[in-house]
Amino acid sequence: MGLEMLPDESRYTVGALKEQWPCREPQLRQLNAVLSPTLPNPPALVAYGAQATGKSSIVRSYLETSRQRHVIVQCKECVTGRHLLERTAAAVHQSLQTEAVKGDAETYTGRCENISALVSHLQRMLRQVDHYVLVFDGIDRQREAPPTLLPALARLGEFITNLTTLFIVRHAPPRFLHHPGVPHIHFPSYTRNQSIRILSNEPLDIFESSFPEDMDYDEETHAEDKDWLWPRFCAAVWDSLAQSCARDLSSFRDVCHKLWRPFVAPIHKGDFGTRDFSRLLVAQRKLFQDESALSDSIIATPTAQTSVVKSKSHDLPYYAKYILLAAYLASSNPARLDQIYFMKSTERKRRKKGGGTARSGGGKPSQNRKLPRHLLAPSPFPLDRLLSILYAILPHDFRSTIDVYAQIATLASLRLLVRAGGIGGGDPLEAGGKWKVGPAVSWEYVQNLARTLDFGLLDYIAE
Amino acid sequence: MEYEKGYVFQPKDTRPAKKRKTESQGLHASWQLRKKAYEEAWQIQNSRIEDALASIHSKALEDVTTYLNEIVETPLPSRIPTGIVLSGPGSASSNSLSSRVASSVQSHKRRLYVTLDSGSAPHLKAVLKVLIQKATASVAEDEDDDELATISRKGPRLLNYDLQILYEYVRDRNIEQVVVSFPDTEALGSALLSELLELLHSWLDRIPFVCLFNVATSVDFLQQRLSRGAVRCLNGRLFDAAPSSAEAQLVFSAIAHPDARLWVGPTLLASALERQSDYIQSIDELVDIVQYAYMSCYYANALSIFLDPSVKSDSIPADHFEALRNLDSSKAFVESMIENGNTTRARDLLESNDNLLAEVQEQMAHGKASLTKMTTALDVVRTIQDTLPNTPTSLKSNLFIQAMTCKLRGSAMMRTMLLSVRKAQSDVAAALMGSVCAADIADDIKEDITSLKGQLAELVAGSTAKSQPLRSEDDIGSSTVRTTVVAQKVHLSKQKSQLSKQDAAYTEILRKFSDHLEAYFDSSFIDPQSLPFHEIFIYDHKSPHREVFTPRPRHAVERALTSPHDYLDCDCCAPEKGEDGEATLSSTQPAAAVLYQLYLESGNLINVSDLWQAFQAVMGGEKEEGDLMVLFQRALAELRYLGMVKSTRKRADHVAKVAWRGL
């Protein structure tokens, strides 16, 4: 289908949008070709592409600019499949209500339990409409979707002739709609040059509030300078960090925004001029080598690290620490070695690390290689084993009271101890239920814990 | 009767046949009075503790509320603003910071506060249901006329987990902020939490959400558990709640308040505080312990009637005075009176109840005053430790416990402290004198120290070398060790370096000061056990608390099963003498006990048929096999019910041993 065939009006729409969405002209043309009101429209349509490739925004702004009747359903806001159907029906109803003020007495009850109900609702509501576009944004990540949802939605257009269903998905496997002949529009990831070009549309300021007085500087040169400096900076970020770890546009933008302030700090101080890009880059090369900018964190400012040190005062009670240590030992040591490691009556005769016995022979590697135990997943243990290890490792006598069980319950609610299957694993009162240490209890964590208690953890860990 | 579903029971005679004792007798007669006195005393004490706890979180609370206000004014569009409160593992208590935040937010009209705890949240739908229910219910209660608006909403009915409901509610009422608080963040499933956060984030442009996490472990742990997308949704700020040890100290100082009617004794307090650091970190437990101490003192000790200072002699039954005269400390008091030759007074006390009451009240007031003096002296010790360089400040509770058990006077800690006072330089000494004078101490000592302070100030003013503080003679720095080698022997000789006149005068002042301090501490740290009638106003019994607060359920069950005779006290299964308490099997014991002892002797997997034969051999004798089998099966079922055995997949005819004895 050549572009020449398109009417002028549509060409105008594409022309307006391609300024707003740079590097997306082919996709806009395809959309226009498929959804143009003057041409016949397909019943279903798929727009797919990786994260942050502009699928949703472009579809939305195209539909808005071309003034087509449409509704966009955000699938990530829908909790169940039924929720999706009800919201779809309600949204279509609402969009028609607001458009047609003349108030056709279409009463809508809102019951939409299954797909067939949706079909009949839509059939009734769209009777008078000449063309309607229904967009499901992110339908591939819908929660609790029934397996027939996608194929059924794809065939909506067969029942309602004036409806086009548009699916926006991240990944379109072959025949995922179980329906042949559905046109697909691919939104490829932005390349290096495209990403940099898009980002350079909105450069950040070099000077946040006021210009330094000693420089002869005004608003105009500032705008010029930042237009010059920002794309070069973005290119440097792409080459050093983003091309391997933050390829999509939004995370690339995040990284650039995070690094920009520290990057231009020497300009603030007056060490470099605004156009000394290469010297600035060399001076600030630490920024591009450090990968911490790539990881997200809940606490926005890294200066908040100080309070983490303070929070050490909130550590666990004394016995909770020992219980956790015992749990770790029970999780990582095999039960058959318990007698060697925890018997109090016998003198411990353990082979030290590396020191073999006479029989262990030369350096011949054993047939089945053994992984260090702390790299393996924790194995479940019964509660009595934990308690007996606790008795064995405590440096003093111990009177077991209800408090121990309360501690175990507290640790369980903190997910430091978790229940692990076994017969009747779900029931805490079932005898012989198994436990294991939670995922947060790593080897390093336990080592720290042992250090605070002055406990020789290595003496008890089976190698 | 058959056609009635229920009927009203109308007894003909209201009085029960058996005559009840309506009036209590003996020492129990004053129970009502004591109960009233307890309620009064505990009310005062409780409000003191409440005040103390309210003050501790005030700073963090203020931080959180200013943060919430900030967000209302400058909303963050792209991420959910999140407050992360670092609090200890025992933070779910009613006094914790989060509940205080809740009450302060709830008072705000245009804000919603929703608590989502782990119990209400098996899956996303349920969480959303709870969230919407709580949010839309919290304001509607006091605005009844608005309730119609929510019901008569236009358009179709929504599913009850649809956040659209909340959105419309927020829009209709101009709500500025919806605070979603997670009191036990760790207990929520990580997948669920991530999903919920992402969902809330997608609604953020319509509903102004704010999250408050209560984190007991660490932020890193929370971050590890969340998905990457969820982490990107949050913009957090850290708040640090006061640690539970600080809370405990505050509660302690409320307990040892000078106006308290009842003093909680050192052993009880020590065990409570120790348990606090060993096991629990919830401050409520400590408050409970103190309350229980009050209750057991007032309810069980008849003499607690004298704790009420306004009690009149005619409202006290006579036998209470007899009990009072039989107290150990009261006997010693009268005896010492006789030894001092004050026989008429002693006779008065023994014969007249009114005189005794007056004396008791006077002595108790005196005793409490000396205890108050002791706590003031503890404060003085702490201020001195604060002022002295290189001296750690002891916890007030530790000092109190040592002082009450009479271990503080002449202890190594006190001696070192006084020694370092003697070695102090003049600037430190001036600060010390100032802080000691500022404390609430007896006037005569205060005068002495003030005059010493004046002398010191004069001396320092007249000193020639103003840049250097004066040094004491006792300071190690002012003497040098000289080594001489004479005939291959090393002699070490100490030599005082030359001290200026001012230094000598300063040393004199400092020695006087430390002597005054020593005398003051000696007079303050009395033995509380030597106070007359101390049994009344110091409560120090550990055993009731031990039974109530730290029971040993597992031990009790095991003990009952191994030695049923201790509980049944029957003649038939008394242990034979000469075997000194060794549990023996006999057919007269309960079947479950017999089976448990056989169970203890067996290995991990128990063959039930063998067990049955052993059981039969023990119980044997004249009983029918069928009867025995009934007993056996019931006993086995009981063991299973107690969680001792369970069936195993390994072998069909075996049971697995699950519980070991003595854990």
PDB file of N, CA, C and O in Angstrom, chain B residues 387-428:
ATOM      1  N   THR B 387      30.673  13.919  82.759  1.00  0.00           N
ATOM      2  CA  THR B 387      31.614  15.035  82.693  1.00  0.00           C
ATOM      3  C   THR B 387      33.048  14.551  82.597  1.00  0.00           C
ATOM      4  O   THR B 387      33.868  15.144  81.903  1.00  0.00           O
ATOM      5  N   LEU B 388      33.359  13.483  83.297  1.00  0.00           N
ATOM      6  CA  LEU B 388      34.737  12.985  83.276  1.00  0.00           C
ATOM      7  C   LEU B 388      35.090  12.469  81.889  1.00  0.00           C
ATOM      8  O   LEU B 388      34.280  11.789  81.264  1.00  0.00           O
ATOM      9  N   PRO B 389      36.266  12.791  81.415  1.00  0.00           N
ATOM     10  CA  PRO B 389      36.669  12.220  80.133  1.00  0.00           C
ATOM     11  C   PRO B 389      37.017  10.739  80.299  1.00  0.00           C
ATOM     12  O   PRO B 389      37.420  10.301  81.382  1.00  0.00           O
ATOM     13  N   ASN B 390      36.836   9.997  79.250  1.00  0.00           N
ATOM     14  CA  ASN B 390      37.220   8.569  79.195  1.00  0.00           C
ATOM     15  C   ASN B 390      36.482   7.709  80.215  1.00  0.00           C
ATOM     16  O   ASN B 390      37.013   6.716  80.697  1.00  0.00           O
ATOM     17  N   THR B 391      35.282   8.099  80.591  1.00  0.00           N
ATOM     18  CA  THR B 391      34.518   7.251  81.500  1.00  0.00           C
ATOM     19  C   THR B 391      33.174   6.942  80.851  1.00  0.00           C
ATOM     20  O   THR B 391      32.455   7.860  80.493  1.00  0.00           O
ATOM     21  N   PRO B 392      32.874   5.674  80.656  1.00  0.00           N
ATOM     22  CA  PRO B 392      31.566   5.358  80.074  1.00  0.00           C
ATOM     23  C   PRO B 392      30.447   5.625  81.088  1.00  0.00           C
ATOM     24  O   PRO B 392      30.628   5.404  82.295  1.00  0.00           O
ATOM     25  N   THR B 393      29.336   6.106  80.593  1.00  0.00           N
ATOM     26  CA  THR B 393      28.205   6.373  81.470  1.00  0.00           C
ATOM     27  C   THR B 393      27.388   5.098  81.632  1.00  0.00           C
ATOM     28  O   THR B 393      26.995   4.485  80.646  1.00  0.00           O
ATOM     29  N   SER B 394      27.152   4.716  82.881  1.00  0.00           N
ATOM     30  CA  SER B 394      26.388   3.491  83.112  1.00  0.00           C
ATOM     31  C   SER B 394      24.912   3.758  82.875  1.00  0.00           C
ATOM     32  O   SER B 394      24.449   4.890  82.980  1.00  0.00           O
ATOM     33  N   LEU B 395      24.191   2.693  82.567  1.00  0.00           N
ATOM     34  CA  LEU B 395      22.745   2.819  82.439  1.00  0.00           C
ATOM     35  C   LEU B 395      22.146   3.036  83.818  1.00  0.00           C
ATOM     36  O   LEU B 395      22.599   2.469  84.808  1.00  0.00           O
ATOM     37  N   LYS B 396      21.108   3.842  83.853  1.00  0.00           N
ATOM     38  CA  LYS B 396      20.509   4.144  85.145  1.00  0.00           C
ATOM     39  C   LYS B 396      19.917   2.892  85.783  1.00  0.00           C
ATOM     40  O   LYS B 396      20.001   2.696  86.996  1.00  0.00           O
ATOM     41  N   SER B 397      19.345   2.035  84.935  1.00  0.00           N
ATOM     42  CA  SER B 397      18.727   0.840  85.501  1.00  0.00           C
ATOM     43  C   SER B 397      19.776  -0.057  86.153  1.00  0.00           C
ATOM     44  O   SER B 397      19.552  -0.608  87.227  1.00  0.00           O
ATOM     45  N   ASN B 398      20.935  -0.183  85.499  1.00  0.00           N
ATOM     46  CA  ASN B 398      21.989  -1.023  86.085  1.00  0.00           C
ATOM     47  C   ASN B 398      22.436  -0.467  87.417  1.00  0.00           C
ATOM     48  O   ASN B 398      22.593  -1.215  88.403  1.00  0.00           O
ATOM     49  N   LEU B 399      22.652   0.850  87.471  1.00  0.00           N
ATOM     50  CA  LEU B 399      23.075   1.473  88.722  1.00  0.00           C
ATOM     51  C   LEU B 399      22.028   1.237  89.809  1.00  0.00           C
ATOM     52  O   LEU B 399      22.349   0.912  90.947  1.00  0.00           O
ATOM     53  N   PHE B 400      20.765   1.395  89.420  1.00  0.00           N
ATOM     54  CA  PHE B 400      19.676   1.246  90.391  1.00  0.00           C
ATOM     55  C   PHE B 400      19.665  -0.161  90.970  1.00  0.00           C
ATOM     56  O   PHE B 400      19.553  -0.356  92.176  1.00  0.00           O
ATOM     57  N   ILE B 401      19.814  -1.132  90.084  1.00  0.00           N
ATOM     58  CA  ILE B 401      19.776  -2.512  90.554  1.00  0.00           C
ATOM     59  C   ILE B 401      20.949  -2.788  91.491  1.00  0.00           C
ATOM     60  O   ILE B 401      20.795  -3.412  92.542  1.00  0.00           O
ATOM     61  N   GLN B 402      22.120  -2.256  91.127  1.00  0.00           N
ATOM     62  CA  GLN B 402      23.277  -2.454  92.005  1.00  0.00           C
ATOM     63  C   GLN B 402      23.065  -1.784  93.348  1.00  0.00           C
ATOM     64  O   GLN B 402      23.386  -2.340  94.399  1.00  0.00           O
ATOM     65  N   ALA B 403      22.511  -0.570  93.319  1.00  0.00           N
ATOM     66  CA  ALA B 403      22.331   0.164  94.570  1.00  0.00           C
ATOM     67  C   ALA B 403      21.305  -0.530  95.459  1.00  0.00           C
ATOM     68  O   ALA B 403      21.482  -0.620  96.667  1.00  0.00           O
ATOM     69  N   MET B 404      20.231  -1.041  94.834  1.00  0.00           N
ATOM     70  CA  MET B 404      19.184  -1.662  95.641  1.00  0.00           C
ATOM     71  C   MET B 404      19.672  -2.964  96.251  1.00  0.00           C
ATOM     72  O   MET B 404      19.199  -3.372  97.302  1.00  0.00           O
ATOM     73  N   THR B 405      20.589  -3.646  95.580  1.00  0.00           N
ATOM     74  CA  THR B 405      21.119  -4.870  96.167  1.00  0.00           C
ATOM     75  C   THR B 405      22.360  -4.568  96.998  1.00  0.00           C
ATOM     76  O   THR B 405      23.064  -5.481  97.404  1.00  0.00           O
ATOM     77  N   CYS B 406      22.621  -3.281  97.212  1.00  0.00           N
ATOM     78  CA  CYS B 406      23.690  -2.861  98.116  1.00  0.00           C
ATOM     79  C   CYS B 406      25.065  -3.251  97.596  1.00  0.00           C
ATOM     80  O   CYS B 406      25.959  -3.563  98.370  1.00  0.00           O
ATOM     81  N   LYS B 407      25.209  -3.273  96.269  1.00  0.00           N
ATOM     82  CA  LYS B 407      26.498  -3.657  95.722  1.00  0.00           C
ATOM     83  C   LYS B 407      27.282  -2.456  95.217  1.00  0.00           C
ATOM     84  O   LYS B 407      28.406  -2.582  94.774  1.00  0.00           O
ATOM     85  N   LEU B 408      26.643  -1.288  95.259  1.00  0.00           N
ATOM     86  CA  LEU B 408      27.284  -0.143  94.641  1.00  0.00           C
ATOM     87  C   LEU B 408      28.294   0.511  95.570  1.00  0.00           C
ATOM     88  O   LEU B 408      29.360   0.952  95.136  1.00  0.00           O
ATOM     89  N   ARG B 409      27.968   0.557  96.856  1.00  0.00           N
ATOM     90  CA  ARG B 409      28.851   1.260  97.780  1.00  0.00           C
ATOM     91  C   ARG B 409      30.179   0.523  97.868  1.00  0.00           C
ATOM     92  O   ARG B 409      30.228  -0.674  98.150  1.00  0.00           O
ATOM     93  N   GLY B 410      31.248   1.244  97.613  1.00  0.00           N
ATOM     94  CA  GLY B 410      32.572   0.633  97.678  1.00  0.00           C
ATOM     95  C   GLY B 410      32.873  -0.296  96.527  1.00  0.00           C
ATOM     96  O   GLY B 410      33.821  -1.066  96.587  1.00  0.00           O
ATOM     97  N   SER B 411      32.061  -0.255  95.458  1.00  0.00           N
ATOM     98  CA  SER B 411      32.345  -1.127  94.321  1.00  0.00           C
ATOM     99  C   SER B 411      33.531  -0.571  93.536  1.00  0.00           C
ATOM    100  O   SER B 411      33.910   0.590  93.682  1.00  0.00           O
ATOM    101  N   ALA B 412      34.101  -1.440  92.699  1.00  0.00           N
ATOM    102  CA  ALA B 412      35.280  -1.039  91.926  1.00  0.00           C
ATOM    103  C   ALA B 412      34.952   0.158  91.050  1.00  0.00           C
ATOM    104  O   ALA B 412      35.754   1.068  90.884  1.00  0.00           O
ATOM    105  N   MET B 413      33.736   0.146  90.528  1.00  0.00           N
ATOM    106  CA  MET B 413      33.347   1.229  89.629  1.00  0.00           C
ATOM    107  C   MET B 413      33.366   2.563  90.367  1.00  0.00           C
ATOM    108  O   MET B 413      33.886   3.562  89.862  1.00  0.00           O
ATOM    109  N   MET B 414      32.796   2.567  91.585  1.00  0.00           N
ATOM    110  CA  MET B 414      32.756   3.820  92.346  1.00  0.00           C
ATOM    111  C   MET B 414      34.160   4.282  92.706  1.00  0.00           C
ATOM    112  O   MET B 414      34.484   5.465  92.640  1.00  0.00           O
ATOM    113  N   ARG B 415      35.013   3.324  93.097  1.00  0.00           N
ATOM    114  CA  ARG B 415      36.364   3.710  93.493  1.00  0.00           C
ATOM    115  C   ARG B 415      37.125   4.300  92.317  1.00  0.00           C
ATOM    116  O   ARG B 415      37.787   5.331  92.440  1.00  0.00           O
ATOM    117  N   THR B 416      37.006   3.652  91.166  1.00  0.00           N
ATOM    118  CA  THR B 416      37.694   4.206  89.990  1.00  0.00           C
ATOM    119  C   THR B 416      37.183   5.606  89.681  1.00  0.00           C
ATOM    120  O   THR B 416      37.961   6.490  89.315  1.00  0.00           O
ATOM    121  N   MET B 417      35.876   5.761  89.830  1.00  0.00           N
ATOM    122  CA  MET B 417      35.319   7.065  89.485  1.00  0.00           C
ATOM    123  C   MET B 417      35.870   8.136  90.419  1.00  0.00           C
ATOM    124  O   MET B 417      36.311   9.203  89.978  1.00  0.00           O
ATOM    125  N   LEU B 418      35.890   7.855  91.725  1.00  0.00           N
ATOM    126  CA  LEU B 418      36.394   8.862  92.668  1.00  0.00           C
ATOM    127  C   LEU B 418      37.882   9.115  92.423  1.00  0.00           C
ATOM    128  O   LEU B 418      38.352  10.246  92.544  1.00  0.00           O
ATOM    129  N   LEU B 419      38.602   8.064  92.064  1.00  0.00           N
ATOM    130  CA  LEU B 419      40.029   8.233  91.780  1.00  0.00           C
ATOM    131  C   LEU B 419      40.238   9.135  90.586  1.00  0.00           C
ATOM    132  O   LEU B 419      41.104  10.015  90.588  1.00  0.00           O
ATOM    133  N   SER B 420      39.406   8.934  89.567  1.00  0.00           N
ATOM    134  CA  SER B 420      39.602   9.797  88.405  1.00  0.00           C
ATOM    135  C   SER B 420      39.129  11.216  88.689  1.00  0.00           C
ATOM    136  O   SER B 420      39.606  12.154  88.045  1.00  0.00           O
ATOM    137  N   VAL B 421      38.231  11.383  89.661  1.00  0.00           N
ATOM    138  CA  VAL B 421      37.901  12.752  90.087  1.00  0.00           C
ATOM    139  C   VAL B 421      39.135  13.408  90.687  1.00  0.00           C
ATOM    140  O   VAL B 421      39.465  14.551  90.404  1.00  0.00           O
ATOM    141  N   ARG B 422      39.876  12.643  91.471  1.00  0.00           N
ATOM    142  CA  ARG B 422      41.075  13.205  92.105  1.00  0.00           C
ATOM    143  C   ARG B 422      42.153  13.572  91.102  1.00  0.00           C
ATOM    144  O   ARG B 422      42.998  14.413  91.372  1.00  0.00           O
ATOM    145  N   LYS B 423      42.141  12.855  89.980  1.00  0.00           N
ATOM    146  CA  LYS B 423      43.182  13.119  88.989  1.00  0.00           C
ATOM    147  C   LYS B 423      42.781  14.211  88.007  1.00  0.00           C
ATOM    148  O   LYS B 423      43.570  14.570  87.135  1.00  0.00           O
ATOM    149  N   ALA B 424      41.549  14.693  88.124  1.00  0.00           N
ATOM    150  CA  ALA B 424      41.041  15.584  87.083  1.00  0.00           C
ATOM    151  C   ALA B 424      41.789  16.901  87.051  1.00  0.00           C
ATOM    152  O   ALA B 424      42.327  17.357  88.060  1.00  0.00           O
ATOM    153  N   GLN B 425      41.810  17.500  85.883  1.00  0.00           N
ATOM    154  CA  GLN B 425      42.416  18.812  85.760  1.00  0.00           C
ATOM    155  C   GLN B 425      41.389  19.877  86.129  1.00  0.00           C
ATOM    156  O   GLN B 425      40.193  19.592  86.236  1.00  0.00           O
ATOM    157  N   SER B 426      41.904  21.107  86.286  1.00  0.00           N
ATOM    158  CA  SER B 426      41.057  22.103  86.931  1.00  0.00           C
ATOM    159  C   SER B 426      39.807  22.433  86.107  1.00  0.00           C
ATOM    160  O   SER B 426      38.743  22.675  86.675  1.00  0.00           O
ATOM    161  N   ASP B 427      39.906  22.404  84.775  1.00  0.00           N
ATOM    162  CA  ASP B 427      38.700  22.744  83.999  1.00  0.00           C
ATOM    163  C   ASP B 427      37.628  21.688  84.162  1.00  0.00           C
ATOM    164  O   ASP B 427      36.437  21.980  84.307  1.00  0.00           O
ATOM    165  N   VAL B 428      38.067  20.406  84.160  1.00  0.00           N
ATOM    166  CA  VAL B 428      37.107  19.327  84.370  1.00  0.00           C
ATOM    167  C   VAL B 428      36.517  19.419  85.765  1.00  0.00           C
ATOM    168  O   VAL B 428      35.306  19.260  85.967  1.00  0.00           O
TER     169      VAL B 428
END
